[in-house]
Amino acid sequence: MKIQGKMFIWLSVFMLAMAITYGVWSKEPAGTTALFLAFGLSIMIGFYLAFTAKRVDDMAQDNKEADIADEAGEVGFFSPHSWQPLALAIGGSMAFLGIIFGWWLLYFSAPVILIGLFGWVFEYYHGENRTQ
């Protein structure tokens, strides 16, 4: 993870240089603010990754002599099937349509979003997948 921290820190240096250059030449506040916010986000991520890399073991990407097979193995658990993202997508699209057509549509989209969210969070606490 050391290389990721360095990449984000260098990205933040680039963003800062671009924000200053863009702000001086364009004198446009919205784009300058967006670039400074992008600098802030990338420096936070870079600092977190660099700080965390000191406390974890070296990974394969930190070794210049590593092969692809060195990082092989189980990555994590991923849900094989879930209908909850579909409910969240429908609820989210209804909420955005509520911004276009009228705020009253949010009354119908909020329950769909909450049902999808609670279903996704508690998916493995009930039903046939309870023991996974």
mmCIF file of N, CA and C in Angstrom:
data_model
loop_
_atom_site.group_PDB
_atom_site.id
_atom_site.type_symbol
_atom_site.label_atom_id
_atom_site.label_comp_id
_atom_site.label_asym_id
_atom_site.label_seq_id
_atom_site.Cartn_x
_atom_site.Cartn_y
_atom_site.Cartn_z
ATOM 1 N N MET A 1 0.816 -1.195 0.000
ATOM 2 C CA MET A 1 0.000 0.000 0.000
ATOM 3 C C MET A 1 0.860 1.260 0.000
ATOM 4 N N LYS A 2 2.140 1.102 0.058
ATOM 5 C CA LYS A 2 2.993 2.280 0.078
ATOM 6 C C LYS A 2 2.934 3.028 -1.242
ATOM 7 N N ILE A 3 2.843 2.281 -2.343
ATOM 8 C CA ILE A 3 2.837 2.931 -3.645
ATOM 9 C C ILE A 3 1.540 3.716 -3.855
ATOM 10 N N GLN A 4 0.415 3.217 -3.345
ATOM 11 C CA GLN A 4 -0.838 3.951 -3.500
ATOM 12 C C GLN A 4 -0.800 5.278 -2.756
ATOM 13 N N GLY A 5 -0.231 5.286 -1.569
ATOM 14 C CA GLY A 5 -0.115 6.529 -0.816
ATOM 15 C C GLY A 5 0.742 7.542 -1.548
ATOM 16 N N LYS A 6 1.862 7.073 -2.108
ATOM 17 C CA LYS A 6 2.727 7.974 -2.865
ATOM 18 C C LYS A 6 2.027 8.498 -4.116
ATOM 19 N N MET A 7 1.267 7.640 -4.777
ATOM 20 C CA MET A 7 0.553 8.072 -5.978
ATOM 21 C C MET A 7 -0.455 9.167 -5.659
ATOM 22 N N PHE A 8 -1.207 9.004 -4.579
ATOM 23 C CA PHE A 8 -2.201 10.017 -4.231
ATOM 24 C C PHE A 8 -1.544 11.305 -3.740
ATOM 25 N N ILE A 9 -0.417 11.197 -3.061
ATOM 26 C CA ILE A 9 0.273 12.410 -2.618
ATOM 27 C C ILE A 9 0.816 13.167 -3.831
ATOM 28 N N TRP A 10 1.387 12.458 -4.810
ATOM 29 C CA TRP A 10 1.845 13.132 -6.019
ATOM 30 C C TRP A 10 0.676 13.691 -6.818
ATOM 31 N N LEU A 11 -0.450 12.987 -6.810
ATOM 32 C CA LEU A 11 -1.644 13.513 -7.472
ATOM 33 C C LEU A 11 -2.097 14.804 -6.799
ATOM 34 N N SER A 12 -2.028 14.859 -5.480
ATOM 35 C CA SER A 12 -2.436 16.066 -4.775
ATOM 36 C C SER A 12 -1.496 17.227 -5.079
ATOM 37 N N VAL A 13 -0.185 16.955 -5.225
ATOM 38 C CA VAL A 13 0.755 18.016 -5.614
ATOM 39 C C VAL A 13 0.401 18.544 -7.000
ATOM 40 N N PHE A 14 0.096 17.633 -7.921
ATOM 41 C CA PHE A 14 -0.314 18.046 -9.261
ATOM 42 C C PHE A 14 -1.603 18.859 -9.217
ATOM 43 N N MET A 15 -2.586 18.415 -8.433
ATOM 44 C CA MET A 15 -3.853 19.147 -8.323
ATOM 45 C C MET A 15 -3.649 20.543 -7.751
ATOM 46 N N LEU A 16 -2.770 20.665 -6.764
ATOM 47 C CA LEU A 16 -2.494 21.969 -6.183
ATOM 48 C C LEU A 16 -1.850 22.895 -7.215
ATOM 49 N N ALA A 17 -0.890 22.370 -7.966
ATOM 50 C CA ALA A 17 -0.254 23.192 -9.003
ATOM 51 C C ALA A 17 -1.262 23.617 -10.066
ATOM 52 N N MET A 18 -2.135 22.702 -10.458
ATOM 53 C CA MET A 18 -3.134 23.033 -11.463
ATOM 54 C C MET A 18 -4.173 24.015 -10.924
ATOM 55 N N ALA A 19 -4.528 23.877 -9.654
ATOM 56 C CA ALA A 19 -5.498 24.803 -9.062
ATOM 57 C C ALA A 19 -4.932 26.214 -9.003
ATOM 58 N N ILE A 20 -3.686 26.342 -8.620
ATOM 59 C CA ILE A 20 -3.063 27.672 -8.566
ATOM 60 C C ILE A 20 -2.929 28.251 -9.969
ATOM 61 N N THR A 21 -2.458 27.443 -10.911
ATOM 62 C CA THR A 21 -2.305 27.908 -12.291
ATOM 63 C C THR A 21 -3.648 28.302 -12.887
ATOM 64 N N TYR A 22 -4.651 27.478 -12.699
ATOM 65 C CA TYR A 22 -5.973 27.755 -13.245
ATOM 66 C C TYR A 22 -6.584 28.998 -12.591
ATOM 67 N N GLY A 23 -6.399 29.125 -11.281
ATOM 68 C CA GLY A 23 -6.950 30.283 -10.588
ATOM 69 C C GLY A 23 -6.318 31.594 -11.018
ATOM 70 N N VAL A 24 -4.993 31.573 -11.248
ATOM 71 C CA VAL A 24 -4.305 32.799 -11.665
ATOM 72 C C VAL A 24 -4.678 33.184 -13.088
ATOM 73 N N TRP A 25 -4.719 32.209 -13.986
ATOM 74 C CA TRP A 25 -4.968 32.528 -15.384
ATOM 75 C C TRP A 25 -6.434 32.774 -15.695
ATOM 76 N N SER A 26 -7.334 32.021 -15.089
ATOM 77 C CA SER A 26 -8.745 32.145 -15.482
ATOM 78 C C SER A 26 -9.523 33.136 -14.629
ATOM 79 N N LYS A 27 -9.130 33.292 -13.369
ATOM 80 C CA LYS A 27 -9.861 34.136 -12.421
ATOM 81 C C LYS A 27 -11.335 33.725 -12.334
ATOM 82 N N GLU A 28 -11.569 32.414 -12.456
ATOM 83 C CA GLU A 28 -12.914 31.859 -12.407
ATOM 84 C C GLU A 28 -13.047 31.084 -11.100
ATOM 85 N N PRO A 29 -13.967 31.474 -10.205
ATOM 86 C CA PRO A 29 -13.983 30.889 -8.864
ATOM 87 C C PRO A 29 -14.496 29.449 -8.781
ATOM 88 N N ALA A 30 -15.425 29.064 -9.631
ATOM 89 C CA ALA A 30 -16.022 27.734 -9.491
ATOM 90 C C ALA A 30 -15.014 26.632 -9.823
ATOM 91 N N GLY A 31 -14.310 26.759 -10.940
ATOM 92 C CA GLY A 31 -13.333 25.746 -11.311
ATOM 93 C C GLY A 31 -12.140 25.724 -10.363
ATOM 94 N N THR A 32 -11.733 26.919 -9.914
ATOM 95 C CA THR A 32 -10.624 26.982 -8.965
ATOM 96 C C THR A 32 -10.989 26.302 -7.658
ATOM 97 N N THR A 33 -12.201 26.547 -7.187
ATOM 98 C CA THR A 33 -12.667 25.901 -5.958
ATOM 99 C C THR A 33 -12.736 24.393 -6.132
ATOM 100 N N ALA A 34 -13.224 23.932 -7.281
ATOM 101 C CA ALA A 34 -13.311 22.490 -7.532
ATOM 102 C C ALA A 34 -11.927 21.854 -7.540
ATOM 103 N N LEU A 35 -10.952 22.529 -8.125
ATOM 104 C CA LEU A 35 -9.596 21.977 -8.143
ATOM 105 C C LEU A 35 -8.974 21.972 -6.755
ATOM 106 N N PHE A 36 -9.227 23.001 -5.953
ATOM 107 C CA PHE A 36 -8.715 22.990 -4.579
ATOM 108 C C PHE A 36 -9.403 21.903 -3.745
ATOM 109 N N LEU A 37 -10.676 21.667 -3.980
ATOM 110 C CA LEU A 37 -11.362 20.577 -3.270
ATOM 111 C C LEU A 37 -10.824 19.218 -3.706
ATOM 112 N N ALA A 38 -10.513 19.075 -4.991
ATOM 113 C CA ALA A 38 -9.909 17.827 -5.471
ATOM 114 C C ALA A 38 -8.539 17.625 -4.839
ATOM 115 N N PHE A 39 -7.786 18.722 -4.662
ATOM 116 C CA PHE A 39 -6.509 18.643 -3.954
ATOM 117 C C PHE A 39 -6.722 18.154 -2.525
ATOM 118 N N GLY A 40 -7.716 18.717 -1.847
ATOM 119 C CA GLY A 40 -7.983 18.315 -0.467
ATOM 120 C C GLY A 40 -8.370 16.853 -0.353
ATOM 121 N N LEU A 41 -9.201 16.384 -1.272
ATOM 122 C CA LEU A 41 -9.611 14.978 -1.239
ATOM 123 C C LEU A 41 -8.432 14.046 -1.504
ATOM 124 N N SER A 42 -7.607 14.379 -2.486
ATOM 125 C CA SER A 42 -6.495 13.491 -2.802
ATOM 126 C C SER A 42 -5.426 13.506 -1.710
ATOM 127 N N ILE A 43 -5.222 14.638 -1.046
ATOM 128 C CA ILE A 43 -4.233 14.649 0.036
ATOM 129 C C ILE A 43 -4.751 13.866 1.242
ATOM 130 N N MET A 44 -6.054 13.901 1.488
ATOM 131 C CA MET A 44 -6.599 13.100 2.591
ATOM 132 C C MET A 44 -6.446 11.609 2.321
ATOM 133 N N ILE A 45 -6.756 11.193 1.108
ATOM 134 C CA ILE A 45 -6.629 9.776 0.759
ATOM 135 C C ILE A 45 -5.161 9.356 0.786
ATOM 136 N N GLY A 46 -4.280 10.184 0.234
ATOM 137 C CA GLY A 46 -2.856 9.867 0.233
ATOM 138 C C GLY A 46 -2.279 9.778 1.634
ATOM 139 N N PHE A 47 -2.675 10.715 2.512
ATOM 140 C CA PHE A 47 -2.183 10.667 3.886
ATOM 141 C C PHE A 47 -2.687 9.416 4.599
ATOM 142 N N TYR A 48 -3.961 9.080 4.389
ATOM 143 C CA TYR A 48 -4.509 7.881 5.037
ATOM 144 C C TYR A 48 -3.783 6.623 4.565
ATOM 145 N N LEU A 49 -3.582 6.506 3.263
ATOM 146 C CA LEU A 49 -2.914 5.310 2.745
ATOM 147 C C LEU A 49 -1.462 5.244 3.197
ATOM 148 N N ALA A 50 -0.774 6.380 3.231
ATOM 149 C CA ALA A 50 0.621 6.384 3.698
ATOM 150 C C ALA A 50 0.695 6.078 5.191
ATOM 151 N N PHE A 51 -0.246 6.589 5.966
ATOM 152 C CA PHE A 51 -0.273 6.336 7.405
ATOM 153 C C PHE A 51 -0.597 4.873 7.689
ATOM 154 N N THR A 52 -1.528 4.312 6.942
ATOM 155 C CA THR A 52 -1.928 2.919 7.143
ATOM 156 C C THR A 52 -0.834 1.961 6.677
ATOM 157 N N ALA A 53 -0.088 2.335 5.656
ATOM 158 C CA ALA A 53 0.947 1.447 5.115
ATOM 159 C C ALA A 53 2.050 1.172 6.118
ATOM 160 N N LYS A 54 2.245 2.059 7.074
ATOM 161 C CA LYS A 54 3.278 1.834 8.088
ATOM 162 C C LYS A 54 2.900 0.718 9.049
ATOM 163 N N ARG A 55 1.588 0.472 9.203
ATOM 164 C CA ARG A 55 1.131 -0.499 10.195
ATOM 165 C C ARG A 55 0.790 -1.854 9.616
ATOM 166 N N VAL A 56 0.806 -2.012 8.312
ATOM 167 C CA VAL A 56 0.485 -3.300 7.704
ATOM 168 C C VAL A 56 1.742 -3.885 7.072
ATOM 169 N N ASP A 57 1.704 -5.177 6.819
ATOM 170 C CA ASP A 57 2.840 -5.846 6.187
ATOM 171 C C ASP A 57 2.967 -5.401 4.735
ATOM 172 N N ASP A 58 4.159 -5.596 4.191
ATOM 173 C CA ASP A 58 4.367 -5.277 2.784
ATOM 174 C C ASP A 58 3.524 -6.198 1.922
ATOM 175 N N MET A 59 2.941 -5.625 0.890
ATOM 176 C CA MET A 59 2.140 -6.411 -0.037
ATOM 177 C C MET A 59 2.951 -6.655 -1.296
ATOM 178 N N ALA A 60 2.402 -7.412 -2.220
ATOM 179 C CA ALA A 60 3.138 -7.777 -3.426
ATOM 180 C C ALA A 60 3.448 -6.550 -4.280
ATOM 181 N N GLN A 61 2.563 -5.564 -4.308
ATOM 182 C CA GLN A 61 2.831 -4.393 -5.138
ATOM 183 C C GLN A 61 3.949 -3.515 -4.576
ATOM 184 N N ASP A 62 4.345 -3.728 -3.328
ATOM 185 C CA ASP A 62 5.459 -2.986 -2.757
ATOM 186 C C ASP A 62 6.810 -3.600 -3.114
ATOM 187 N N ASN A 63 6.806 -4.837 -3.586
ATOM 188 C CA ASN A 63 8.033 -5.548 -3.953
ATOM 189 C C ASN A 63 8.253 -5.422 -5.458
ATOM 190 N N LYS A 64 9.379 -4.874 -5.855
ATOM 191 C CA LYS A 64 9.651 -4.692 -7.283
ATOM 192 C C LYS A 64 9.907 -6.014 -7.995
ATOM 193 N N GLU A 65 10.269 -7.052 -7.264
ATOM 194 C CA GLU A 65 10.561 -8.357 -7.858
ATOM 195 C C GLU A 65 9.368 -9.312 -7.769
ATOM 196 N N ALA A 66 8.205 -8.839 -7.416
ATOM 197 C CA ALA A 66 7.045 -9.705 -7.209
ATOM 198 C C ALA A 66 6.432 -10.142 -8.541
ATOM 199 N N ASP A 67 5.835 -11.311 -8.508
ATOM 200 C CA ASP A 67 5.081 -11.808 -9.650
ATOM 201 C C ASP A 67 3.594 -11.583 -9.394
ATOM 202 N N ILE A 68 2.805 -11.780 -10.436
ATOM 203 C CA ILE A 68 1.364 -11.615 -10.309
ATOM 204 C C ILE A 68 0.792 -12.645 -9.342
ATOM 205 N N ALA A 69 1.345 -13.841 -9.357
ATOM 206 C CA ALA A 69 0.834 -14.920 -8.513
ATOM 207 C C ALA A 69 1.101 -14.689 -7.029
ATOM 208 N N ASP A 70 1.976 -13.761 -6.684
ATOM 209 C CA ASP A 70 2.277 -13.510 -5.273
ATOM 210 C C ASP A 70 1.086 -12.935 -4.517
ATOM 211 N N GLU A 71 0.206 -12.262 -5.204
ATOM 212 C CA GLU A 71 -0.963 -11.652 -4.549
ATOM 213 C C GLU A 71 -2.214 -12.518 -4.732
ATOM 214 N N ALA A 72 -2.046 -13.741 -5.226
ATOM 215 C CA ALA A 72 -3.178 -14.624 -5.457
ATOM 216 C C ALA A 72 -3.766 -15.091 -4.137
ATOM 217 N N GLY A 73 -5.008 -15.473 -4.179
ATOM 218 C CA GLY A 73 -5.691 -15.963 -2.988
ATOM 219 C C GLY A 73 -7.061 -15.334 -2.866
ATOM 220 N N GLU A 74 -7.683 -15.565 -1.746
ATOM 221 C CA GLU A 74 -9.025 -15.039 -1.531
ATOM 222 C C GLU A 74 -8.970 -13.537 -1.291
ATOM 223 N N VAL A 75 -9.757 -12.812 -2.024
ATOM 224 C CA VAL A 75 -9.785 -11.359 -1.913
ATOM 225 C C VAL A 75 -10.787 -10.932 -0.840
ATOM 226 N N GLY A 76 -11.915 -11.590 -0.810
ATOM 227 C CA GLY A 76 -12.945 -11.247 0.162
ATOM 228 C C GLY A 76 -14.238 -11.945 -0.204
ATOM 229 N N PHE A 77 -15.286 -11.609 0.533
ATOM 230 C CA PHE A 77 -16.585 -12.203 0.263
ATOM 231 C C PHE A 77 -17.435 -11.212 -0.504
ATOM 232 N N PHE A 78 -17.981 -11.656 -1.616
ATOM 233 C CA PHE A 78 -18.855 -10.822 -2.422
ATOM 234 C C PHE A 78 -20.180 -11.545 -2.566
ATOM 235 N N SER A 79 -21.228 -10.824 -2.396
ATOM 236 C CA SER A 79 -22.560 -11.412 -2.452
ATOM 237 C C SER A 79 -22.840 -11.952 -3.856
ATOM 238 N N PRO A 80 -23.198 -13.226 -3.978
ATOM 239 C CA PRO A 80 -23.402 -13.790 -5.308
ATOM 240 C C PRO A 80 -24.679 -13.310 -5.982
ATOM 241 N N HIS A 81 -25.665 -12.980 -5.204
ATOM 242 C CA HIS A 81 -26.924 -12.525 -5.772
ATOM 243 C C HIS A 81 -27.621 -11.625 -4.763
ATOM 244 N N SER A 82 -28.127 -10.526 -5.238
ATOM 245 C CA SER A 82 -28.826 -9.610 -4.365
ATOM 246 C C SER A 82 -29.735 -8.726 -5.204
ATOM 247 N N TRP A 83 -30.983 -8.595 -4.754
ATOM 248 C CA TRP A 83 -31.935 -7.731 -5.434
ATOM 249 C C TRP A 83 -31.969 -6.332 -4.825
ATOM 250 N N GLN A 84 -31.242 -6.129 -3.748
ATOM 251 C CA GLN A 84 -31.311 -4.844 -3.050
ATOM 252 C C GLN A 84 -30.722 -3.674 -3.851
ATOM 253 N N PRO A 85 -29.649 -3.855 -4.616
ATOM 254 C CA PRO A 85 -29.180 -2.725 -5.426
ATOM 255 C C PRO A 85 -30.210 -2.252 -6.450
ATOM 256 N N LEU A 86 -31.033 -3.180 -6.940
ATOM 257 C CA LEU A 86 -32.091 -2.788 -7.866
ATOM 258 C C LEU A 86 -33.116 -1.898 -7.169
ATOM 259 N N ALA A 87 -33.479 -2.250 -5.943
ATOM 260 C CA ALA A 87 -34.420 -1.413 -5.189
ATOM 261 C C ALA A 87 -33.826 -0.035 -4.907
ATOM 262 N N LEU A 88 -32.542 0.006 -4.571
ATOM 263 C CA LEU A 88 -31.893 1.298 -4.340
ATOM 264 C C LEU A 88 -31.815 2.118 -5.622
ATOM 265 N N ALA A 89 -31.567 1.471 -6.742
ATOM 266 C CA ALA A 89 -31.501 2.196 -8.012
ATOM 267 C C ALA A 89 -32.868 2.752 -8.401
ATOM 268 N N ILE A 90 -33.906 1.970 -8.193
ATOM 269 C CA ILE A 90 -35.255 2.453 -8.500
ATOM 270 C C ILE A 90 -35.633 3.610 -7.579
ATOM 271 N N GLY A 91 -35.355 3.467 -6.294
ATOM 272 C CA GLY A 91 -35.649 4.541 -5.354
ATOM 273 C C GLY A 91 -34.839 5.793 -5.633
ATOM 274 N N GLY A 92 -33.554 5.617 -5.971
ATOM 275 C CA GLY A 92 -32.722 6.771 -6.300
ATOM 276 C C GLY A 92 -33.171 7.476 -7.562
ATOM 277 N N SER A 93 -33.548 6.705 -8.568
ATOM 278 C CA SER A 93 -34.030 7.335 -9.803
ATOM 279 C C SER A 93 -35.362 8.032 -9.575
ATOM 280 N N MET A 94 -36.203 7.475 -8.734
ATOM 281 C CA MET A 94 -37.457 8.167 -8.397
ATOM 282 C C MET A 94 -37.177 9.464 -7.644
ATOM 283 N N ALA A 95 -36.166 9.450 -6.775
ATOM 284 C CA ALA A 95 -35.815 10.667 -6.032
ATOM 285 C C ALA A 95 -35.299 11.746 -6.982
ATOM 286 N N PHE A 96 -34.466 11.374 -7.930
ATOM 287 C CA PHE A 96 -33.974 12.362 -8.888
ATOM 288 C C PHE A 96 -35.076 12.839 -9.815
ATOM 289 N N LEU A 97 -36.009 11.961 -10.164
ATOM 290 C CA LEU A 97 -37.164 12.417 -10.932
ATOM 291 C C LEU A 97 -38.030 13.356 -10.108
ATOM 292 N N GLY A 98 -38.020 13.176 -8.784
ATOM 293 C CA GLY A 98 -38.749 14.083 -7.907
ATOM 294 C C GLY A 98 -38.190 15.496 -7.954
ATOM 295 N N ILE A 99 -36.895 15.625 -8.167
ATOM 296 C CA ILE A 99 -36.303 16.955 -8.310
ATOM 297 C C ILE A 99 -36.802 17.608 -9.600
ATOM 298 N N ILE A 100 -37.010 16.805 -10.634
ATOM 299 C CA ILE A 100 -37.438 17.345 -11.925
ATOM 300 C C ILE A 100 -38.934 17.645 -11.939
ATOM 301 N N PHE A 101 -39.748 16.667 -11.543
ATOM 302 C CA PHE A 101 -41.190 16.784 -11.713
ATOM 303 C C PHE A 101 -41.922 17.350 -10.509
ATOM 304 N N GLY A 102 -41.341 17.230 -9.356
ATOM 305 C CA GLY A 102 -41.985 17.761 -8.167
ATOM 306 C C GLY A 102 -41.505 17.027 -6.926
ATOM 307 N N TRP A 103 -41.396 17.791 -5.846
ATOM 308 C CA TRP A 103 -40.864 17.231 -4.611
ATOM 309 C C TRP A 103 -41.797 16.191 -3.995
ATOM 310 N N TRP A 104 -43.059 16.150 -4.425
ATOM 311 C CA TRP A 104 -44.010 15.184 -3.886
ATOM 312 C C TRP A 104 -43.586 13.752 -4.209
ATOM 313 N N LEU A 105 -42.785 13.562 -5.262
ATOM 314 C CA LEU A 105 -42.346 12.223 -5.647
ATOM 315 C C LEU A 105 -41.353 11.652 -4.629
ATOM 316 N N LEU A 106 -40.739 12.500 -3.825
ATOM 317 C CA LEU A 106 -39.828 12.017 -2.787
ATOM 318 C C LEU A 106 -40.566 11.223 -1.711
ATOM 319 N N TYR A 107 -41.860 11.522 -1.515
ATOM 320 C CA TYR A 107 -42.632 10.751 -0.539
ATOM 321 C C TYR A 107 -42.764 9.287 -0.960
ATOM 322 N N PHE A 108 -42.731 9.029 -2.254
ATOM 323 C CA PHE A 108 -42.813 7.655 -2.736
ATOM 324 C C PHE A 108 -41.434 7.006 -2.874
ATOM 325 N N SER A 109 -40.417 7.815 -3.119
ATOM 326 C CA SER A 109 -39.089 7.243 -3.313
ATOM 327 C C SER A 109 -38.383 6.940 -1.989
ATOM 328 N N ALA A 110 -38.659 7.704 -0.945
ATOM 329 C CA ALA A 110 -37.987 7.483 0.342
ATOM 330 C C ALA A 110 -38.249 6.088 0.911
ATOM 331 N N PRO A 111 -39.504 5.590 0.912
ATOM 332 C CA PRO A 111 -39.699 4.220 1.413
ATOM 333 C C PRO A 111 -38.985 3.157 0.567
ATOM 334 N N VAL A 112 -38.932 3.355 -0.747
ATOM 335 C CA VAL A 112 -38.247 2.387 -1.609
ATOM 336 C C VAL A 112 -36.751 2.391 -1.303
ATOM 337 N N ILE A 113 -36.179 3.583 -1.099
ATOM 338 C CA ILE A 113 -34.759 3.673 -0.749
ATOM 339 C C ILE A 113 -34.499 3.020 0.603
ATOM 340 N N LEU A 114 -35.347 3.282 1.578
ATOM 341 C CA LEU A 114 -35.155 2.702 2.909
ATOM 342 C C LEU A 114 -35.302 1.186 2.898
ATOM 343 N N ILE A 115 -36.260 0.678 2.150
ATOM 344 C CA ILE A 115 -36.429 -0.770 2.043
ATOM 345 C C ILE A 115 -35.195 -1.402 1.400
ATOM 346 N N GLY A 116 -34.697 -0.803 0.324
ATOM 347 C CA GLY A 116 -33.493 -1.325 -0.325
ATOM 348 C C GLY A 116 -32.273 -1.234 0.569
ATOM 349 N N LEU A 117 -32.145 -0.142 1.313
ATOM 350 C CA LEU A 117 -30.997 0.038 2.190
ATOM 351 C C LEU A 117 -31.011 -0.945 3.350
ATOM 352 N N PHE A 118 -32.153 -1.051 4.030
ATOM 353 C CA PHE A 118 -32.245 -2.004 5.142
ATOM 354 C C PHE A 118 -32.131 -3.444 4.650
ATOM 355 N N GLY A 119 -32.683 -3.731 3.481
ATOM 356 C CA GLY A 119 -32.555 -5.076 2.923
ATOM 357 C C GLY A 119 -31.119 -5.427 2.608
ATOM 358 N N TRP A 120 -30.371 -4.466 2.110
ATOM 359 C CA TRP A 120 -28.984 -4.721 1.762
ATOM 360 C C TRP A 120 -28.114 -4.869 3.001
ATOM 361 N N VAL A 121 -28.359 -4.042 4.019
ATOM 362 C CA VAL A 121 -27.555 -4.107 5.239
ATOM 363 C C VAL A 121 -27.817 -5.409 5.993
ATOM 364 N N PHE A 122 -29.071 -5.791 6.094
ATOM 365 C CA PHE A 122 -29.427 -6.973 6.878
ATOM 366 C C PHE A 122 -29.690 -8.195 6.012
ATOM 367 N N GLU A 123 -29.076 -8.248 4.846
ATOM 368 C CA GLU A 123 -29.308 -9.331 3.898
ATOM 369 C C GLU A 123 -28.891 -10.688 4.445
ATOM 370 N N TYR A 124 -27.838 -10.739 5.213
ATOM 371 C CA TYR A 124 -27.332 -12.018 5.706
ATOM 372 C C TYR A 124 -27.709 -12.265 7.160
ATOM 373 N N TYR A 125 -28.722 -11.582 7.638
ATOM 374 C CA TYR A 125 -29.205 -11.818 8.997
ATOM 375 C C TYR A 125 -30.506 -12.612 9.021
ATOM 376 N N HIS A 126 -31.076 -12.886 7.863
ATOM 377 C CA HIS A 126 -32.321 -13.658 7.809
ATOM 378 C C HIS A 126 -32.379 -14.418 6.492
ATOM 379 N N GLY A 127 -33.268 -15.361 6.419
ATOM 380 C CA GLY A 127 -33.479 -16.109 5.180
ATOM 381 C C GLY A 127 -32.462 -17.237 4.990
ATOM 382 N N GLU A 128 -32.374 -17.682 3.738
ATOM 383 C CA GLU A 128 -31.527 -18.824 3.425
ATOM 384 C C GLU A 128 -30.041 -18.520 3.525
ATOM 385 N N ASN A 129 -29.639 -17.259 3.458
ATOM 386 C CA ASN A 129 -28.230 -16.882 3.522
ATOM 387 C C ASN A 129 -27.802 -16.454 4.927
ATOM 388 N N ARG A 130 -28.568 -16.822 5.931
ATOM 389 C CA ARG A 130 -28.340 -16.345 7.288
ATOM 390 C C ARG A 130 -26.993 -16.784 7.846
ATOM 391 N N THR A 131 -26.494 -17.928 7.467
ATOM 392 C CA THR A 131 -25.266 -18.448 8.069
ATOM 393 C C THR A 131 -24.003 -18.053 7.314
ATOM 394 N N GLN A 132 -24.120 -17.329 6.240
ATOM 395 C CA GLN A 132 -22.927 -16.985 5.445
ATOM 396 C C GLN A 132 -22.181 -15.824 6.057
#
